[in-house]
């Protein structure tokens, strides 16, 4: 499973066989016959301990990291700009540009035939990169002392209790190999009910609604 490629699930994914809170919301409803990138198969089986059986698949027996130099260039640029600090206004603007370029390339350009008519149109690369990033994010979360309430896309949510007894939810976002705290929401009755529903997307929407209401 360490080779890049795709696997076809033989059975519906049983998330109850492991720690459901660590399973990204987008993967909780995988069904028999679904095709997933191999890094996702590795994450489900090795990192989350879920029973995964493949009915078939395709792998590249030889490969190389074509995007390795590209990734290192933008990662190093991001690290240097973050180190410059929020008081360095040019660095703040440059960091926003770096994030926009990397997100647009990995999230769209690699897999957008309506916009990209070059040799860099590689949907298979995009699938492997995104799946590997999700795997690394889940591995990073597993090292945290607290368990996430939910994981949605590149965002994980953790809860806590303040000094005065109020409950809150922190939003952490995974980008270019690291987690960063983005914002905090007060745990309203709507957020608690959304969490109880067991649907990560509903939980995320309730958190976003609470943050929007406080603006």
Coordinates of C-alpha atoms in Angstrom, one line a residue:
X1 CA 0.0 0.0 0.0
X2 CA 3.0 2.3 0.1
X3 CA 3.0 2.7 -3.7
X4 CA 1.0 5.5 -5.3
X5 CA -2.3 4.4 -6.9
X6 CA -5.9 3.6 -6.1
X7 CA -7.8 0.9 -4.3
X8 CA -11.4 -0.2 -4.7
X9 CA -13.1 -1.0 -1.4
X10 CA -14.6 -4.5 -1.0
X11 CA -16.9 -3.5 1.9
X12 CA -18.6 -0.4 3.4
X13 CA -16.2 1.3 5.8
X14 CA -17.1 0.5 9.4
X15 CA -15.9 3.6 11.3
X16 CA -17.2 2.2 14.6
X17 CA -14.4 -0.3 14.6
X18 CA -11.9 2.4 15.6
X19 CA -11.9 5.9 17.1
X20 CA -14.6 7.6 15.0
X21 CA -13.6 11.1 16.1
X22 CA -10.3 10.7 14.2
X23 CA -11.9 9.7 10.9
X24 CA -12.3 12.8 8.6
X25 CA -15.9 13.5 7.9
X26 CA -15.5 13.1 4.1
X27 CA -14.4 9.5 4.6
X28 CA -17.1 8.3 7.0
X29 CA -19.6 7.3 4.4
X30 CA -17.2 5.3 2.1
X31 CA -19.1 2.3 0.5
X32 CA -18.2 -0.9 -1.2
X33 CA -17.0 -0.2 -4.7
X34 CA -15.7 3.3 -3.9
X35 CA -12.3 4.1 -5.4
X36 CA -9.8 5.9 -3.0
X37 CA -6.2 6.9 -3.3
X38 CA -3.7 4.6 -1.7
X39 CA -2.5 7.1 1.0
X40 CA -6.2 7.0 2.2
X41 CA -6.2 3.2 2.3
X42 CA -2.9 3.3 4.4
X43 CA -4.4 5.9 6.7
X44 CA -7.6 4.0 7.3
X45 CA -5.8 0.7 7.9
X46 CA -2.5 1.6 9.6
X47 CA -3.2 4.9 11.4
X48 CA -6.9 4.5 12.3
X49 CA -6.9 0.7 12.7
X50 CA -10.0 0.2 10.6
X51 CA -10.7 -3.1 8.8
X52 CA -10.1 -2.4 5.1
X53 CA -10.3 -5.0 2.3
X54 CA -9.7 -4.2 -1.3
X55 CA -11.6 -5.7 -4.2
X56 CA -9.0 -4.4 -6.6
X57 CA -6.7 -1.5 -7.4
X58 CA -4.1 0.1 -9.5
X59 CA -0.6 1.1 -8.5
X60 CA 2.5 2.7 -10.1
X61 CA 5.3 0.3 -9.4
X62 CA 7.9 3.0 -10.0
X63 CA 7.5 6.7 -9.2
X64 CA 9.4 9.8 -8.3
X65 CA 8.5 13.0 -6.3
X66 CA 7.9 15.3 -9.3
X67 CA 6.5 18.0 -7.0
X68 CA 9.2 17.6 -4.3
X69 CA 11.3 20.7 -5.3
X70 CA 8.1 22.7 -5.8
X71 CA 6.8 21.7 -2.3
X72 CA 10.1 22.5 -0.6
X73 CA 10.3 25.9 -2.2
X74 CA 6.8 27.0 -1.1
X75 CA 7.2 25.4 2.4
X76 CA 10.4 27.2 3.0
X77 CA 8.9 30.5 1.8
X78 CA 5.9 30.0 4.1
X79 CA 8.1 29.2 7.1
X80 CA 10.3 32.3 6.5
X81 CA 7.3 34.6 6.2
X82 CA 5.6 33.2 9.3
X83 CA 8.8 33.8 11.2
X84 CA 8.8 37.4 10.1
X85 CA 5.8 37.9 12.3
X86 CA 2.4 39.7 12.0
X87 CA 4.0 43.2 12.4
X88 CA 5.9 42.8 9.1
X89 CA 3.2 44.0 6.7
X90 CA 5.0 43.0 3.5
X91 CA 5.6 39.5 4.9
X92 CA 1.9 39.3 5.8
X93 CA 0.8 40.1 2.2
X94 CA 3.5 37.8 0.8
X95 CA 2.3 34.9 3.1
X96 CA -1.2 35.4 1.8
X97 CA 0.1 35.2 -1.8
X98 CA 2.0 32.0 -1.0
X99 CA -1.1 30.4 0.5
X100 CA -3.2 31.4 -2.5
X101 CA -0.7 30.0 -5.0
X102 CA -0.2 26.6 -3.2
X103 CA -4.0 26.2 -2.6
X104 CA -4.9 27.1 -6.2
X105 CA -2.3 24.8 -7.7
X106 CA -2.9 21.7 -5.5
X107 CA -6.6 22.3 -5.0
X108 CA -7.6 23.2 -8.6
X109 CA -4.9 23.6 -11.3
X110 CA -3.7 20.0 -11.2
X111 CA -7.2 18.7 -11.8
X112 CA -9.1 21.5 -13.7
X113 CA -9.2 20.7 -17.5
X114 CA -11.4 23.7 -18.1
X115 CA -8.5 26.0 -16.9
X116 CA -5.4 23.9 -17.3
X117 CA -4.4 22.7 -20.8
X118 CA -0.8 22.0 -20.0
X119 CA 1.2 18.9 -19.1
X120 CA 0.6 19.8 -15.4
X121 CA -3.0 18.6 -15.6
X122 CA -2.5 15.6 -13.5
X123 CA -5.7 14.5 -11.6
X124 CA -3.9 11.5 -10.3
X125 CA -1.2 13.7 -8.7
X126 CA -3.8 15.8 -7.1
X127 CA -5.6 12.8 -5.6
X128 CA -2.3 11.4 -4.2
X129 CA -1.2 14.8 -2.8
X130 CA -4.5 15.6 -1.1
X131 CA -4.8 12.0 0.3
X132 CA -1.3 12.1 1.7
X133 CA -1.8 15.5 3.2
X134 CA -5.0 14.2 4.9
X135 CA -3.0 11.2 6.2
X136 CA -0.3 13.5 7.6
X137 CA -2.9 15.6 9.3
X138 CA -4.5 12.6 11.0
X139 CA -1.1 11.5 12.1
X140 CA -0.4 14.9 13.6
X141 CA -3.8 14.9 15.4
X142 CA -2.9 11.5 16.9
X143 CA 0.0 13.1 18.7
X144 CA -2.2 15.6 20.5
X145 CA -3.0 15.2 24.2
X146 CA -6.7 15.7 23.5
X147 CA -9.0 14.0 21.1
X148 CA -10.7 16.0 18.4
X149 CA -14.4 16.5 18.4
X150 CA -14.5 16.2 14.7
X151 CA -12.3 16.5 11.5
X152 CA -13.7 18.2 8.4
X153 CA -11.4 18.5 5.4
X154 CA -8.3 20.3 6.6
X155 CA -9.9 21.4 9.9
X156 CA -10.0 19.8 13.3
X157 CA -12.1 20.9 16.2
X158 CA -11.2 20.6 19.9
X159 CA -13.3 21.5 22.9
X160 CA -12.6 22.7 26.4
X161 CA -14.0 24.4 29.4
X162 CA -13.0 28.0 30.4
X163 CA -12.1 29.3 33.8
X164 CA -15.7 30.5 34.4
X165 CA -17.2 27.2 33.3
X166 CA -18.1 28.2 29.7
X167 CA -17.5 25.7 27.0
X168 CA -15.6 26.6 23.8
X169 CA -14.5 25.0 20.6
X170 CA -11.2 25.7 18.9
X171 CA -10.7 25.4 15.1
X172 CA -7.3 24.2 13.9
X173 CA -6.4 24.2 10.3
X174 CA -3.8 22.0 8.6
X175 CA -1.6 23.7 5.9
X176 CA 1.7 22.8 4.3
X177 CA 2.5 20.2 7.0
X178 CA 1.5 21.9 10.2
X179 CA -1.5 22.6 12.4
X180 CA -2.5 26.2 13.3
X181 CA -5.2 27.5 15.6
X182 CA -7.5 29.7 13.5
X183 CA -10.4 30.7 15.8
X184 CA -12.5 29.9 18.8
X185 CA -16.3 29.6 19.2
X186 CA -18.5 29.5 22.2
X187 CA -20.2 26.1 22.5
X188 CA -23.9 27.1 22.1
X189 CA -26.9 24.8 22.3
X190 CA -26.9 24.6 18.5
X191 CA -23.3 23.5 18.4
X192 CA -23.8 20.9 21.1
X193 CA -26.8 19.5 19.2
X194 CA -24.9 19.4 15.9
X195 CA -22.1 17.5 17.6
X196 CA -24.6 15.0 19.1
X197 CA -25.9 14.4 15.6
X198 CA -22.7 12.7 14.7
X199 CA -22.4 14.6 11.4
X200 CA -19.1 16.5 11.2
X201 CA -20.3 18.9 8.4
X202 CA -23.3 19.9 10.5
X203 CA -21.0 20.5 13.5
X204 CA -18.8 22.7 11.4
X205 CA -21.7 24.7 10.0
X206 CA -23.0 25.3 13.5
X207 CA -19.6 26.6 14.6
X208 CA -19.3 28.9 11.6
X209 CA -22.8 30.2 12.3
X210 CA -21.9 31.1 15.9
X211 CA -18.7 32.8 14.8
X212 CA -20.6 34.8 12.1
X213 CA -23.3 35.8 14.6
X214 CA -20.6 37.4 16.9
X215 CA -19.1 39.6 14.1

